[in-house]
PDB file of C-alpha atoms in Angstrom:
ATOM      1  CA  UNK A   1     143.110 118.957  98.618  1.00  0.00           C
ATOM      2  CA  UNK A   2     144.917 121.622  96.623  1.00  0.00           C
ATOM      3  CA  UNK A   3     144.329 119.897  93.118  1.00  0.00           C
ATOM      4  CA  UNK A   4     140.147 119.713  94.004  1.00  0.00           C
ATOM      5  CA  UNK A   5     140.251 123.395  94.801  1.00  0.00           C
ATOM      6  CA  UNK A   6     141.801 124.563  91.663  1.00  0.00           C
ATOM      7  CA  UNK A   7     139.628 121.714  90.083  1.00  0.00           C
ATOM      8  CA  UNK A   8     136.958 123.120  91.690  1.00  0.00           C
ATOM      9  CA  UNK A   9     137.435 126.994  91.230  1.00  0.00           C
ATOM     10  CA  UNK A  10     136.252 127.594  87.953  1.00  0.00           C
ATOM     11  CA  UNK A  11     132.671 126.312  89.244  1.00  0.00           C
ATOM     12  CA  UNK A  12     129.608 128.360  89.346  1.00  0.00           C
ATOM     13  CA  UNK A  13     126.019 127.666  90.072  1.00  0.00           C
ATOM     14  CA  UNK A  14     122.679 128.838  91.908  1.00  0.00           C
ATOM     15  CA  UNK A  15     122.179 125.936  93.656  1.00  0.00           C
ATOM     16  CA  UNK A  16     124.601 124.341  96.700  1.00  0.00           C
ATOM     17  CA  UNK A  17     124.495 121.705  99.230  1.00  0.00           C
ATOM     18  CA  UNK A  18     126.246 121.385 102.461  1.00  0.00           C
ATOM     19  CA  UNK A  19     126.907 119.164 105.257  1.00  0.00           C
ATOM     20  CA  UNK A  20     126.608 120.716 108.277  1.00  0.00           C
ATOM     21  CA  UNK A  21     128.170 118.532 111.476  1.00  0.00           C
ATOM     22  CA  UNK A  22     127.479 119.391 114.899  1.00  0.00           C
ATOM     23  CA  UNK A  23     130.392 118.591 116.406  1.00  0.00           C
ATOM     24  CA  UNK A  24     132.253 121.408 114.205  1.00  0.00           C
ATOM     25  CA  UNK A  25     129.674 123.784 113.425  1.00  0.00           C
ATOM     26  CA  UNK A  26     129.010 127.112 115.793  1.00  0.00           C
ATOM     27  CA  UNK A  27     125.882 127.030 117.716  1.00  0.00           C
ATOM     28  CA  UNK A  28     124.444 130.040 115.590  1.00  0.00           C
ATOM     29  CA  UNK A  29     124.783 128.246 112.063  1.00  0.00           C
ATOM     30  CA  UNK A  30     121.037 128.204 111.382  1.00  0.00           C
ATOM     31  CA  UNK A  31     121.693 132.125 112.088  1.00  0.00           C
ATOM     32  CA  UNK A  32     124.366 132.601 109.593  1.00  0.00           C
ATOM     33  CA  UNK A  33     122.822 131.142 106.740  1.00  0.00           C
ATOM     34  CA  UNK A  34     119.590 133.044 107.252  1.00  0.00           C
ATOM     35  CA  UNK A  35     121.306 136.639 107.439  1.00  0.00           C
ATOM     36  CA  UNK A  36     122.385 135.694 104.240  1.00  0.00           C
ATOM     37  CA  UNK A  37     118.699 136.311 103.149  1.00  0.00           C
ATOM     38  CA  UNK A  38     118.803 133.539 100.342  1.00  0.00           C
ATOM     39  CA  UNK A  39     116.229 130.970 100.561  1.00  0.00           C
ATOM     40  CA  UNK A  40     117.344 127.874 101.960  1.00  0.00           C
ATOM     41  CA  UNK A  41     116.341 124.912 103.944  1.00  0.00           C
ATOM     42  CA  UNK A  42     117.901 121.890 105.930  1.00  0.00           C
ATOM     43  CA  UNK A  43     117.052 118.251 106.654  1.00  0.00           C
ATOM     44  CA  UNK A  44     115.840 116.504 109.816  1.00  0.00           C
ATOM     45  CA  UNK A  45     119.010 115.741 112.183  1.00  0.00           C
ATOM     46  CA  UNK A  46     120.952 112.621 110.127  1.00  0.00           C
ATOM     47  CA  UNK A  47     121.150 110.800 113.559  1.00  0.00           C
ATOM     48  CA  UNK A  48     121.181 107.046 112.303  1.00  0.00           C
ATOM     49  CA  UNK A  49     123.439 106.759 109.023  1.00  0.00           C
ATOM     50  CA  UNK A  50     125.398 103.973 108.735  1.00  0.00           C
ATOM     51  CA  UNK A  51     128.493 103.408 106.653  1.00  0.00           C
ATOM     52  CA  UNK A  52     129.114 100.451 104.429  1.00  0.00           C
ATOM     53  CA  UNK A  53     130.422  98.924 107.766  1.00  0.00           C
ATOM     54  CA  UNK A  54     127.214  99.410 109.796  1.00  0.00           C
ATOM     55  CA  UNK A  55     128.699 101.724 112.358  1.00  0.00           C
ATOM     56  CA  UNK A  56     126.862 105.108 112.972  1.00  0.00           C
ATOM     57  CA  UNK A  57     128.037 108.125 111.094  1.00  0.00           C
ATOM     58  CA  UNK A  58     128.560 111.245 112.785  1.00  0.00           C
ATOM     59  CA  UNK A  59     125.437 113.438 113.448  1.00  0.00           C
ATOM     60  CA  UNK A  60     125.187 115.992 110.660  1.00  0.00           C
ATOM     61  CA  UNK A  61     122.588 118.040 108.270  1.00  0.00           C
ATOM     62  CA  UNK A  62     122.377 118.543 104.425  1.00  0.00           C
ATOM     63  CA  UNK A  63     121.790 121.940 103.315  1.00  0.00           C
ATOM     64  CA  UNK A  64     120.558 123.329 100.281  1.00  0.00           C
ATOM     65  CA  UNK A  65     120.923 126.977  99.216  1.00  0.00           C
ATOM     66  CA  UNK A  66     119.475 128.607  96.211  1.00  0.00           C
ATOM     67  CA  UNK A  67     120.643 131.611  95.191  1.00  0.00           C
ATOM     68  CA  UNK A  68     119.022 133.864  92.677  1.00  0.00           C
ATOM     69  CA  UNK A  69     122.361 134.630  90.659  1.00  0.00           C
ATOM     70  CA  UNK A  70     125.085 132.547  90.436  1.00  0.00           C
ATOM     71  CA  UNK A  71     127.986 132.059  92.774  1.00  0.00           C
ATOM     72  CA  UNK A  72     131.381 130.791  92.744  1.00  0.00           C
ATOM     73  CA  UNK A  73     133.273 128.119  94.387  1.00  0.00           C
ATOM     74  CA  UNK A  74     135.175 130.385  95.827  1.00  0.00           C
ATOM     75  CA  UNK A  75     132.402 132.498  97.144  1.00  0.00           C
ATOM     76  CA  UNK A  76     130.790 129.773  98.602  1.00  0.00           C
ATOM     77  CA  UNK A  77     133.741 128.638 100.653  1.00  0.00           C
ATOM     78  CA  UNK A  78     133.649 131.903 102.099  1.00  0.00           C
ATOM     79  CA  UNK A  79     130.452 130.881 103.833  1.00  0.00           C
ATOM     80  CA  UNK A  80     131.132 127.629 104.346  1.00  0.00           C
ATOM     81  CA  UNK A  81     134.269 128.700 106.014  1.00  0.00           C
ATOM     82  CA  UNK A  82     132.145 130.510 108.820  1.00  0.00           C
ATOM     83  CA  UNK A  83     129.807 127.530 108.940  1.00  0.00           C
ATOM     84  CA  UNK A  84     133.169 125.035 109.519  1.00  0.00           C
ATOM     85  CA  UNK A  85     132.071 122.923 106.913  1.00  0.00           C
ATOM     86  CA  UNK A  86     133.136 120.489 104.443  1.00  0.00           C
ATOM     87  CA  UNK A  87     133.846 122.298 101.278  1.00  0.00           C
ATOM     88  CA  UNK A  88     130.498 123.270  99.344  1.00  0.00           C
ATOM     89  CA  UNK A  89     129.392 121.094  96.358  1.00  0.00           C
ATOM     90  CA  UNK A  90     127.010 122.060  93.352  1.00  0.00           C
ATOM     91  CA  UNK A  91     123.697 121.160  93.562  1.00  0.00           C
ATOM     92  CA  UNK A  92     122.732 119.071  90.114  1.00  0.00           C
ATOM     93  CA  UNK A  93     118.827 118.729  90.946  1.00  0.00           C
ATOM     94  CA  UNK A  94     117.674 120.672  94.288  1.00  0.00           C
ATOM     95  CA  UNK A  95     114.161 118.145  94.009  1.00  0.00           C
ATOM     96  CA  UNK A  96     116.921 115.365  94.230  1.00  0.00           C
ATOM     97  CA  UNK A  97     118.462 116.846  96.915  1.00  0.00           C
ATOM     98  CA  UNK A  98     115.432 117.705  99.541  1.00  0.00           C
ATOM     99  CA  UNK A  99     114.088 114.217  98.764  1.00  0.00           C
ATOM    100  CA  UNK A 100     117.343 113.005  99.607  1.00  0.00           C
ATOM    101  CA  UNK A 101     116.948 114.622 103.205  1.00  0.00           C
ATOM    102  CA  UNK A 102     114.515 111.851 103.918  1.00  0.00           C
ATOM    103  CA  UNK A 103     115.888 109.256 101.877  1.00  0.00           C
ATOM    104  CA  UNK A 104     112.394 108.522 100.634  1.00  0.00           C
ATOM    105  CA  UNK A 105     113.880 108.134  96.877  1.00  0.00           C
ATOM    106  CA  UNK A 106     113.870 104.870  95.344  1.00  0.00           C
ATOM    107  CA  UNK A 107     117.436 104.576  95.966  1.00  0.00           C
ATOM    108  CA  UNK A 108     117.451 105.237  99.401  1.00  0.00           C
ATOM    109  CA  UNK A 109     114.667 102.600 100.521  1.00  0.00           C
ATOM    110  CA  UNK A 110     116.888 100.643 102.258  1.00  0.00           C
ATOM    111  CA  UNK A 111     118.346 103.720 104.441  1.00  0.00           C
ATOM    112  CA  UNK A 112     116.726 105.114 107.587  1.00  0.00           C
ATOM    113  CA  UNK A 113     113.602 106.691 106.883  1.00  0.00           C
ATOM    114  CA  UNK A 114     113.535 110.514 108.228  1.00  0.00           C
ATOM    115  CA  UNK A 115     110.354 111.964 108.557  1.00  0.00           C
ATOM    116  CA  UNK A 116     109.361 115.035 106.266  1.00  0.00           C
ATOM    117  CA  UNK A 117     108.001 117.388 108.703  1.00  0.00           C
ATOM    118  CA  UNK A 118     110.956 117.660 110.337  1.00  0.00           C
ATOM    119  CA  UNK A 119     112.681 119.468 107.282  1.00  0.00           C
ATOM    120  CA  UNK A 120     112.713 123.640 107.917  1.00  0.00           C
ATOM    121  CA  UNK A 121     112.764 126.070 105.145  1.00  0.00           C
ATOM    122  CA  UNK A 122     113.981 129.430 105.826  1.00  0.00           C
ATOM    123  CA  UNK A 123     113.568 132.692 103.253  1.00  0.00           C
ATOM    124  CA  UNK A 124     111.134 131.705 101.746  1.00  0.00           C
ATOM    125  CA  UNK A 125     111.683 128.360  99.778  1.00  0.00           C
ATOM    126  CA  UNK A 126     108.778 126.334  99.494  1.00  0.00           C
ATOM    127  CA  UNK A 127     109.663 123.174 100.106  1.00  0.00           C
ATOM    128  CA  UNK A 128     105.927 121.431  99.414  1.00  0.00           C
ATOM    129  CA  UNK A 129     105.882 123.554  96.386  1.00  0.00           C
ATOM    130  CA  UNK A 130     109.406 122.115  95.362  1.00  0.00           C
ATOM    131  CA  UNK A 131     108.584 118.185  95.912  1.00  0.00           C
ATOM    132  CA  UNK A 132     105.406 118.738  94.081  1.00  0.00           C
ATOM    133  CA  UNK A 133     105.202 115.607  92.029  1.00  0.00           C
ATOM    134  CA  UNK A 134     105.446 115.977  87.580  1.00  0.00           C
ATOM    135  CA  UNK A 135     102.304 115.255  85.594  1.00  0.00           C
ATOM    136  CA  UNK A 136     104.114 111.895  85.174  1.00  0.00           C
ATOM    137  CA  UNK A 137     104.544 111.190  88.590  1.00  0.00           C
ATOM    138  CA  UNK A 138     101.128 112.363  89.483  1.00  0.00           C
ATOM    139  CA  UNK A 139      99.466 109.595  87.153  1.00  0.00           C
ATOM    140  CA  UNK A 140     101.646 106.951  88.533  1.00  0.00           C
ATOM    141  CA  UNK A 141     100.757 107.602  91.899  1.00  0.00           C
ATOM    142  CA  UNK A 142      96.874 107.589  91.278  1.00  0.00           C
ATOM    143  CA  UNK A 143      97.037 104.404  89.823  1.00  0.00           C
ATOM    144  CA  UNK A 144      99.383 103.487  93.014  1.00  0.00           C
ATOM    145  CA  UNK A 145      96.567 104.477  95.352  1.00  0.00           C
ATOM    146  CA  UNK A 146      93.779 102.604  93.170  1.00  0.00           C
ATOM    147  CA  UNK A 147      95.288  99.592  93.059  1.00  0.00           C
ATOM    148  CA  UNK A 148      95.662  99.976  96.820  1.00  0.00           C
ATOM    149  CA  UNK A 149      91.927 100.503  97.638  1.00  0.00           C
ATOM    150  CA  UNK A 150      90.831  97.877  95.571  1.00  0.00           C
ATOM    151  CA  UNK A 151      93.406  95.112  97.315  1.00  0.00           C
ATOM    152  CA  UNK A 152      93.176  96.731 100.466  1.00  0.00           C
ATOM    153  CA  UNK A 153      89.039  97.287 100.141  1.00  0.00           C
ATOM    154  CA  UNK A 154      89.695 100.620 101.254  1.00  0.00           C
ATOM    155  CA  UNK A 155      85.802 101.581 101.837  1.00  0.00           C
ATOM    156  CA  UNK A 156      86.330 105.034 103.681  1.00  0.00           C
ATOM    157  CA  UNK A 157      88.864 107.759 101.823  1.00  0.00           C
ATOM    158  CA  UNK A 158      89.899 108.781 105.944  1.00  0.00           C
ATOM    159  CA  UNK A 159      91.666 105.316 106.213  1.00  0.00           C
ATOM    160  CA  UNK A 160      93.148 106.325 103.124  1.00  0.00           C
ATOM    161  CA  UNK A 161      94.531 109.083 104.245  1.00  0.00           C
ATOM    162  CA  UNK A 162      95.875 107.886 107.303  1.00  0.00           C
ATOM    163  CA  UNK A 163      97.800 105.482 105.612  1.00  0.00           C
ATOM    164  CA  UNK A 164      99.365 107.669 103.152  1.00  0.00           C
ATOM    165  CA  UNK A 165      99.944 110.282 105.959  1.00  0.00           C
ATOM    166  CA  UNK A 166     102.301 107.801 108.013  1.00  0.00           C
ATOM    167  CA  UNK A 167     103.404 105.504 105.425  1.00  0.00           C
ATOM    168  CA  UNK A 168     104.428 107.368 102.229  1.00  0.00           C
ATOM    169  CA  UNK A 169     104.437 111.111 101.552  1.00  0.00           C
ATOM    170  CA  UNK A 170     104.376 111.114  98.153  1.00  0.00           C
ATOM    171  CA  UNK A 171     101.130 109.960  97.885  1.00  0.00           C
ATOM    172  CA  UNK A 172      99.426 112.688 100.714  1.00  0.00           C
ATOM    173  CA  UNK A 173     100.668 115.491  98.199  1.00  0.00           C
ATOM    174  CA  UNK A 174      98.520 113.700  95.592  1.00  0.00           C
ATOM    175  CA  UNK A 175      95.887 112.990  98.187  1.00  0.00           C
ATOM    176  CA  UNK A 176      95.967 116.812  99.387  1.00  0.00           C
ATOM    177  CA  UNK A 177      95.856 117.797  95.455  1.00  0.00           C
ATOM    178  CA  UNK A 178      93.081 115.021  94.157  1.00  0.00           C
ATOM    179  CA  UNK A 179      90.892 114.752  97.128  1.00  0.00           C
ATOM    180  CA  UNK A 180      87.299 114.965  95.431  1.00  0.00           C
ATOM    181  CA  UNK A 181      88.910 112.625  92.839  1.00  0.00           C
ATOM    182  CA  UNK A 182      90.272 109.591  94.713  1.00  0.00           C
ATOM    183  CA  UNK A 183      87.294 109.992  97.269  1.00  0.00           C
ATOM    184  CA  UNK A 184      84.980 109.890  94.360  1.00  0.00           C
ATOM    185  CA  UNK A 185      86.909 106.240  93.366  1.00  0.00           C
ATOM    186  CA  UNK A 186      86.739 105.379  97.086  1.00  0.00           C
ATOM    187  CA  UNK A 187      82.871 106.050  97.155  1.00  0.00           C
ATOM    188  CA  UNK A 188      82.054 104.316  93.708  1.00  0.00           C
ATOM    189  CA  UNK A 189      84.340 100.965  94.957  1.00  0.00           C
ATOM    190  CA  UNK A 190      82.157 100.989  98.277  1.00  0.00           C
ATOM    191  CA  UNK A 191      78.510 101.364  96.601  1.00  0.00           C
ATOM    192  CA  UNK A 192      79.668  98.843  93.572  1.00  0.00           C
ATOM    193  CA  UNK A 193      81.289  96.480  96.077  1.00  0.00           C
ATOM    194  CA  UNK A 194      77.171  96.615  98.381  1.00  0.00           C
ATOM    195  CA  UNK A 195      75.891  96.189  94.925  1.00  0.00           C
ATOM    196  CA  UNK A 196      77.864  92.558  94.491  1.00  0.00           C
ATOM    197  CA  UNK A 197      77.148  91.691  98.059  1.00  0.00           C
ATOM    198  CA  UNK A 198      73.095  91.947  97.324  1.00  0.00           C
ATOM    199  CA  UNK A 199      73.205  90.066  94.042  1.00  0.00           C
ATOM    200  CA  UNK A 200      75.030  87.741  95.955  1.00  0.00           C
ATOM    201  CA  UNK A 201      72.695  87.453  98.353  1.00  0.00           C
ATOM    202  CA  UNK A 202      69.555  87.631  95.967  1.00  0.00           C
ATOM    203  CA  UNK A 203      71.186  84.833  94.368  1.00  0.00           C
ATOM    204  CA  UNK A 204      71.598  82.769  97.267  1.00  0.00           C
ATOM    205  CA  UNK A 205      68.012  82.900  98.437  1.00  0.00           C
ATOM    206  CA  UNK A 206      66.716  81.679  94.708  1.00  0.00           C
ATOM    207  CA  UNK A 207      68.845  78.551  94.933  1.00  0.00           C
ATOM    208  CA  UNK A 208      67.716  78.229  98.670  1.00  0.00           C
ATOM    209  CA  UNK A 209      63.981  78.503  97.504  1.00  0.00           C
ATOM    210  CA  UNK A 210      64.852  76.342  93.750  1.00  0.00           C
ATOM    211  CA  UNK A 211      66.316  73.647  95.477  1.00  0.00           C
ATOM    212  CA  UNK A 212      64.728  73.801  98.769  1.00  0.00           C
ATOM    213  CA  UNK A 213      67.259  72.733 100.668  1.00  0.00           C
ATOM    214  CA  UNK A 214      69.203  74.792 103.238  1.00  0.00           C
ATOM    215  CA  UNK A 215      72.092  77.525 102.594  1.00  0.00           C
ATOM    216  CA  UNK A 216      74.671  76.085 100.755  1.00  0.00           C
ATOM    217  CA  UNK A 217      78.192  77.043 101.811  1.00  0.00           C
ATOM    218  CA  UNK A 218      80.130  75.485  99.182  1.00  0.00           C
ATOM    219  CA  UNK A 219      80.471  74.319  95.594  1.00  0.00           C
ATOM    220  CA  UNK A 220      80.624  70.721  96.786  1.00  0.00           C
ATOM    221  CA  UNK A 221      77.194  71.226  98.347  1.00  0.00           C
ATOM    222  CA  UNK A 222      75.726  73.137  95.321  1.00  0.00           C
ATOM    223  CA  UNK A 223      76.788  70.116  93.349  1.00  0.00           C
ATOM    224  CA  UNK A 224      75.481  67.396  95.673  1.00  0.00           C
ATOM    225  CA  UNK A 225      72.194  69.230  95.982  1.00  0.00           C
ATOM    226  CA  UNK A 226      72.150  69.282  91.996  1.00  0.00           C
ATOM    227  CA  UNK A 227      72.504  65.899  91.725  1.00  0.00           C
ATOM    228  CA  UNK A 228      69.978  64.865  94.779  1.00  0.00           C
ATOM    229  CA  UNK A 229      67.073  66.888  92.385  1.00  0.00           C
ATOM    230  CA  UNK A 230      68.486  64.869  89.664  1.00  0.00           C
ATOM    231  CA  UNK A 231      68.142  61.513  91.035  1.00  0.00           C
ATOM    232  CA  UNK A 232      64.272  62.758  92.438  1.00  0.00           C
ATOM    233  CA  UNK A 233      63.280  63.832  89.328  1.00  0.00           C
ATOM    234  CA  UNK A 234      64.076  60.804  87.593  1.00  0.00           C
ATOM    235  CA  UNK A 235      62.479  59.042  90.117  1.00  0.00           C
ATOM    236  CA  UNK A 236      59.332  60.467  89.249  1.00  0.00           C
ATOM    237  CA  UNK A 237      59.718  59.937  85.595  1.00  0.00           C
ATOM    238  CA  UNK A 238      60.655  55.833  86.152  1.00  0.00           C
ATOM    239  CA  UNK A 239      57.082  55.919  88.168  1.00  0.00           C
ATOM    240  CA  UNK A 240      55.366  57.406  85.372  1.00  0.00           C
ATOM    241  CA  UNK A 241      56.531  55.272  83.042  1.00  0.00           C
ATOM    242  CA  UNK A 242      55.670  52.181  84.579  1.00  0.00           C
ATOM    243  CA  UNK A 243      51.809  54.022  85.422  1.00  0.00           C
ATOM    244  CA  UNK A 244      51.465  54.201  81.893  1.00  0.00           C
ATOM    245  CA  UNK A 245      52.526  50.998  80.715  1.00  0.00           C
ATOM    246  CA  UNK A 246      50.198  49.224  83.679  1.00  0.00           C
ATOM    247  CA  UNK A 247      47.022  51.231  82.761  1.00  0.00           C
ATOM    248  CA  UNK A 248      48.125  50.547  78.340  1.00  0.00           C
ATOM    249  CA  UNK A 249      47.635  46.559  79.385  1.00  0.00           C
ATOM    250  CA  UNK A 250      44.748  46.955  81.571  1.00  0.00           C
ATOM    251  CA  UNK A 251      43.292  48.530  78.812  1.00  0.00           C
TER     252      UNK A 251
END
């Protein structure tokens, strides 16, 4: 313990996380980080973590703080020291970090899912404004949610929506961002999907009347009907045939 805090002391950064458990932690926590007045924010209550083992971890909360200046180890274990917390660490990426409070990253999939709106900012950090996705991102999850209309014949951009609002949160940012644009896709696939369904239909009712023989319902049909108008037609032209050579002797 006494080698990581001289390891450790040299260390200064804007951003820190903390784990805050509630079996250690004073009731006014939430109180002692706000007086602070530096913008910070907490995840939902980490109820159902498992270790590697499958047993329950104890209930706790990550933390992240983000200072305007930066602080030092040891002035961090100052507050964390009022907080009875494990000793502070730096924060490398503070978009990692909040995502992390859900464990909706990649890497987290198979861990409990937490739900988002349970996450509370204080001081003014913005956490929607923080998870907003990169340029990169945002393309990649566009052509996510078109590729999901199209398999899913998504035909109303509400259904849409309510999908993406209980299923995946990423893509309501990008649905709250590109509305006009992804229900503009939504009603294009509708009216061009009606437009197959009538030539479809138009198509049907020519064969129907060609042929004259009732709906066909499959290819086998379509093909037995072809050859039935086959075998008529050279029916006919066999009858002809032998007209013509009658009437040639007769003559």
């Amino acid at each position: 313990m006494m080698h990581n805090k001289k390891k450790n002391a040299g260390l200064r950064a804007r951003n820190w996380t903390l784990i805050i458990y509630l079996d250690s932690a004073p009731e006014n926590w939430k109180e002692i980080l706000t007086e602070t007045g530096v913008p910070w924010a907490h995840s939902p209550l980490h109820d159902k973590d498992v270790d590697v083992n499958g047993c329950i971890l104890k209930p706790h909360y990550h933390v992240v703080i983000k200072f305007s200046l930066l602080k030092s180890y040891q002035q961090m274990l100052k507050l964390t020291g009022k907080l009875r917390a494990p000793n502070p660490q730096v924060c490398v990426s503070l978009v990692g970090s909040v995502v992390h409070f859900t464990h909706s990253n990649k890497s987290d999939k198979e861990k409990y899912q937490y739900d988002q709106q349970e996450i509370e900012s204080y001081n003014g950090l913005d956490i929607e404004e923080l998870l907003k996705p990169t340029k990169t991102e945002m393309n990649e999850i566009l052509k996510e949610i078109r590729a999901f209309i199209i398999e899913n014949d998504i035909q109303e951009f509400w259904r849409l929506c309510q999908y993406a609002d209980k299923e995946t949160s990423n893509w309501s940012r990008v649905i709250n961002t590109k509305h006009t644009l992804i229900n503009q896709f939504v009603t294009s696939y509708r009216h061009s999907r009606d437009k197959r369904k009538e030539v479809l239909q138009v198509d049907e009712i020519q064969l129907e009347s060609a042929l004259c023989l009732p709906t066909i319902t499959t290819i086998e049909e379509y093909k037995k009907s072809q050859k039935n108008a086959e075998l008529q037609a050279l029916g006919v032209k066999e009858y002809q045939e032998s007209y013509e050579c009658q009437y040639s002797v007769q003559v």
